[in-house]
XYZ file of C-alpha atoms in Angstrom:
337
model
C 94.046 115.364 31.897
C 96.070 112.078 31.882
C 99.398 111.605 29.287
C 100.321 109.276 27.134
C 97.031 107.662 25.758
C 97.180 107.895 21.874
C 98.189 104.318 21.720
C 95.608 103.020 24.190
C 92.427 101.370 22.856
C 88.777 103.061 23.909
C 87.771 99.520 25.269
C 89.456 96.461 26.781
C 88.399 92.652 28.237
C 87.487 92.099 31.292
C 86.535 89.721 34.165
C 83.290 90.414 35.468
C 81.185 88.856 38.424
C 77.931 87.917 36.660
C 76.188 87.312 40.032
C 76.910 86.042 42.999
C 78.218 82.480 42.669
C 80.293 80.002 41.738
C 83.517 79.794 39.370
C 81.304 80.296 36.388
C 80.241 83.642 37.677
C 83.145 84.680 35.991
C 82.459 85.999 32.351
C 84.717 88.060 30.008
C 83.178 91.306 29.343
C 84.016 94.411 27.463
C 84.450 97.524 29.262
C 85.370 101.406 28.869
C 89.768 101.462 29.625
C 89.623 103.269 32.734
C 91.748 106.832 32.953
C 93.584 107.596 35.344
C 93.303 110.737 37.032
C 95.611 112.694 39.753
C 98.173 111.135 41.518
C 96.738 107.645 39.039
C 98.597 105.350 36.921
C 96.973 103.670 34.059
C 98.863 99.874 33.892
C 98.878 97.717 30.453
C 98.371 94.470 32.403
C 100.074 91.495 31.511
C 99.300 89.123 34.375
C 97.145 89.563 37.903
C 97.120 87.530 41.024
C 94.394 85.435 42.148
C 93.617 85.514 46.117
C 91.539 84.530 48.572
C 89.568 87.831 48.367
C 89.038 87.590 44.764
C 87.133 84.521 45.746
C 84.817 85.852 48.196
C 83.876 88.513 46.006
C 82.618 86.753 43.578
C 80.981 84.940 46.495
C 79.162 88.318 47.516
C 81.062 87.977 50.355
C 83.762 90.368 50.159
C 82.290 94.256 48.148
C 84.316 96.216 47.410
C 85.562 99.362 49.009
C 83.598 102.925 47.854
C 85.317 104.340 44.950
C 86.707 100.547 43.678
C 86.496 98.545 40.754
C 83.205 96.005 40.626
C 86.095 93.987 38.960
C 88.068 91.222 41.100
C 91.804 91.274 40.954
C 94.070 92.982 43.977
C 97.261 92.429 42.036
C 99.156 93.053 38.605
C 101.760 93.525 36.938
C 102.456 94.739 34.076
C 103.908 98.255 31.889
C 102.865 102.049 32.381
C 100.412 102.572 29.789
C 99.426 106.641 31.033
C 99.794 108.723 33.821
C 97.345 111.223 35.882
C 98.637 114.642 36.622
C 101.004 114.477 39.883
C 103.085 111.725 38.817
C 106.612 112.614 39.026
C 108.869 109.176 39.214
C 106.891 106.673 36.707
C 107.175 107.582 32.613
C 105.358 105.437 29.891
C 106.579 102.266 29.019
C 108.208 101.267 32.778
C 107.566 98.006 34.224
C 105.831 97.543 37.619
C 103.915 95.726 39.566
C 100.942 96.805 41.727
C 98.807 96.066 44.576
C 95.223 97.556 43.254
C 91.752 97.921 45.240
C 89.909 96.225 42.460
C 89.856 95.706 38.619
C 93.011 93.466 38.069
C 91.468 90.800 36.074
C 91.334 93.132 33.304
C 93.692 94.430 30.262
C 93.917 97.633 31.315
C 94.174 99.261 35.469
C 94.398 102.498 37.136
C 95.978 102.548 40.094
C 97.296 105.291 42.880
C 101.078 105.918 42.245
C 101.760 105.038 45.979
C 100.839 101.296 45.245
C 102.837 100.688 42.461
C 106.585 99.505 42.332
C 109.048 98.650 40.029
C 109.244 94.608 38.520
C 111.950 92.926 40.880
C 115.445 92.422 38.558
C 114.827 89.652 36.609
C 111.108 88.998 37.274
C 108.685 87.838 34.653
C 105.583 89.413 34.443
C 103.626 86.537 35.812
C 106.447 86.625 38.732
C 105.600 90.009 39.260
C 101.814 89.702 39.825
C 102.088 86.922 42.670
C 104.232 89.729 44.843
C 102.002 92.424 45.907
C 99.250 91.707 47.524
C 100.940 88.793 49.765
C 104.082 91.173 50.475
C 101.977 94.385 51.488
C 99.892 91.533 53.579
C 102.840 89.906 55.143
C 105.175 92.870 55.715
C 102.435 94.932 57.672
C 100.909 92.497 59.779
C 103.969 89.957 60.329
C 107.150 93.107 60.886
C 104.885 96.395 61.494
C 101.872 94.739 63.594
C 103.865 91.968 64.735
C 106.774 93.483 65.176
C 108.937 90.143 64.551
C 112.814 90.353 65.768
C 115.003 88.041 64.591
C 115.540 85.047 67.007
C 111.329 85.290 67.922
C 109.341 82.162 66.777
C 106.928 82.574 64.139
C 103.764 80.201 64.013
C 102.408 80.378 60.243
C 99.152 78.778 59.495
C 98.205 78.090 55.935
C 102.060 77.692 55.199
C 101.741 76.461 51.771
C 98.974 79.266 50.629
C 100.421 82.446 49.033
C 100.378 84.010 52.004
C 102.306 81.233 53.918
C 105.031 81.095 51.124
C 105.729 84.631 51.956
C 105.632 84.733 55.536
C 107.829 81.112 55.584
C 110.384 83.089 53.793
C 110.368 86.573 54.704
C 110.516 85.583 58.399
C 113.349 83.241 57.669
C 115.247 85.520 55.937
C 115.023 88.054 58.172
C 116.044 85.835 61.608
C 113.115 83.670 62.727
C 112.476 80.598 63.885
C 109.592 79.297 61.605
C 106.796 77.283 62.733
C 103.807 76.261 60.248
C 100.977 74.301 59.465
C 99.661 72.849 56.560
C 97.375 70.083 55.481
C 99.400 66.714 53.934
C 102.597 65.585 54.167
C 103.185 67.575 50.314
C 103.074 70.401 51.637
C 104.544 70.022 54.786
C 107.887 69.416 52.730
C 107.216 72.530 50.515
C 107.096 74.961 53.612
C 110.528 73.202 54.610
C 112.399 73.727 51.428
C 111.295 77.304 51.656
C 112.868 77.600 55.282
C 110.571 76.164 57.773
C 112.236 75.087 60.736
C 109.250 72.773 61.894
C 106.160 71.953 59.538
C 102.977 70.592 61.296
C 100.373 68.246 59.395
C 96.949 69.419 61.349
C 95.657 66.342 60.531
C 98.377 64.302 62.163
C 99.100 66.405 64.672
C 98.012 68.753 67.597
C 99.806 72.089 66.279
C 99.439 73.196 69.995
C 101.688 70.553 71.644
C 104.172 70.286 68.184
C 104.798 74.198 68.928
C 105.090 73.871 72.366
C 107.711 70.984 71.635
C 109.846 72.980 68.962
C 109.956 75.498 71.177
C 110.921 74.085 74.337
C 107.635 74.708 75.974
C 107.924 78.532 75.568
C 105.668 78.773 72.229
C 105.398 80.737 69.776
C 106.025 85.054 69.726
C 103.701 85.883 66.764
C 100.978 83.563 65.519
C 99.598 84.599 61.608
C 96.268 83.487 61.357
C 94.024 83.065 58.584
C 91.778 80.450 59.921
C 89.680 82.033 62.800
C 87.102 79.399 64.276
C 88.379 77.342 66.868
C 92.072 78.249 66.423
C 91.608 81.156 68.182
C 91.266 79.473 71.615
C 94.350 77.072 70.502
C 96.291 79.835 69.316
C 96.082 81.202 72.801
C 97.531 78.084 73.918
C 100.126 77.812 71.717
C 101.419 81.731 72.259
C 104.542 82.549 73.789
C 104.071 84.503 76.933
C 104.150 88.421 75.360
C 102.932 86.654 72.165
C 101.266 88.666 69.505
C 98.307 87.217 67.549
C 97.979 88.706 63.975
C 94.725 87.935 62.264
C 94.555 88.274 58.868
C 90.911 86.112 57.735
C 88.266 83.751 59.621
C 87.699 80.953 56.889
C 86.861 78.580 59.680
C 84.870 81.080 61.247
C 84.371 84.856 62.965
C 82.835 83.874 65.916
C 84.585 81.798 68.258
C 84.889 80.516 72.191
C 87.712 81.352 74.327
C 89.562 81.638 77.035
C 90.167 84.956 77.399
C 91.510 84.754 80.819
C 94.838 83.287 78.588
C 95.343 87.153 77.409
C 96.023 88.309 80.917
C 98.210 85.301 82.194
C 99.945 85.683 78.892
C 99.755 89.297 78.586
C 98.881 88.418 74.648
C 97.906 90.768 71.974
C 95.175 89.483 69.455
C 95.096 91.969 66.659
C 93.823 92.074 63.330
C 93.758 94.584 59.909
C 92.843 93.722 56.537
C 94.580 95.627 53.548
C 91.832 96.528 50.936
C 89.814 99.446 52.508
C 93.150 101.163 53.537
C 93.843 104.555 52.501
C 96.134 105.022 49.625
C 98.607 107.011 51.857
C 98.986 103.895 54.054
C 99.653 101.901 51.183
C 102.108 104.005 49.960
C 104.208 104.061 53.042
C 104.229 99.809 53.147
C 104.918 99.873 49.427
C 108.345 102.308 50.291
C 109.155 99.483 53.055
C 109.032 97.062 50.852
C 111.140 98.539 48.400
C 114.082 99.382 50.768
C 113.950 96.308 53.116
C 112.208 92.841 50.185
C 112.900 93.995 47.078
C 116.543 93.632 47.283
C 115.895 90.206 48.648
C 113.778 89.754 45.772
C 115.707 90.927 43.140
C 118.956 88.479 44.354
C 116.506 85.259 44.728
C 116.774 84.812 48.491
C 112.961 85.423 48.553
C 110.601 84.811 45.734
C 107.487 83.561 45.203
C 106.201 80.433 44.829
C 104.102 79.797 41.514
C 101.468 77.076 41.611
C 99.874 77.159 38.507
C 99.152 79.906 34.998
C 95.562 80.203 33.304
C 94.451 82.823 30.550
C 92.529 85.924 31.746
C 89.442 84.300 29.448
C 89.854 81.304 31.992
C 89.747 83.153 34.986
C 86.942 80.717 36.586
C 89.667 77.998 36.281
C 91.887 79.544 38.335
C 89.564 79.628 41.715
C 87.957 76.290 41.365
C 91.565 75.586 41.345
C 92.003 77.964 44.606
C 88.804 77.053 46.132
C 89.871 72.508 45.617
C 92.692 73.647 48.154
C 95.290 71.480 46.289
C 97.415 74.525 45.637
C 100.865 75.260 47.097
C 101.788 79.428 46.260
C 100.489 81.356 43.884
C 97.985 80.923 41.345
C 98.002 83.705 38.544
C 95.980 85.271 35.084
C 98.106 85.425 32.384
C 96.787 88.659 30.272
C 98.837 88.719 27.562
């Protein structure tokens, strides 16, 4: 039985997907407050981050994994409201942020304790809600799966996105040379201010030629790609010998034509991952690495989430419109109150 629930209401406001479709299908509903089971924590949500997978789920293209909430929302910040059995670290009232398998667009959400981290020092709840999904994703894919090392070159596509702004800062903080692509000069300038060494406006330059020019013809050691489509073949061209391409999304298409001889000639590795369906143990290991390696950087503001716009919970549809219009730089967040 969960502890510390005497002040928790039975009902809460949540944002549900009434049917697959555009932003306006996101509608407030009254739901039962979840009850945490063994190893779980109930969080009183103060803010929730908006992510591209939320948009895909809203459209009916990214169903939640078995056992997860049908509500969108993959990251939150707030206070611990109740504890399930087998919890030793956390106490009711602790200020935390967390990666969730779903359910973040709500006043309360339950999460596995292994996906919970303390609020970074000095952070507001809206800032902290902008951290988990991007930092878990970038840490695993760039530093664990991609094995980025100091002195190597990282090419980040979509540098002004939440993932992109996170990858630029973290890679720069750990000693990499960072090249990024973005869609206009304002976004390129924002990337440079965050620590990118070279920002490429992909509407005006060929990123393959620009990457080779920036690296003295060697190419990028690691490429973090969320585009897919015709970028696959171009990434092979832009990669260095022994380069690693890490695929985290396919916004321009999951099917591509590419010259696979490049993989053999350059000894390339093309890998990828998704985070949401991974085990609680896997996510807990990433959380532990982040707390040890990245939380000190967040606490001193050496790295920090780039904040775009904040919307009230009941106007989640406006937040989705903002994400889909493509003009945002950094993170869009819901203020849950």
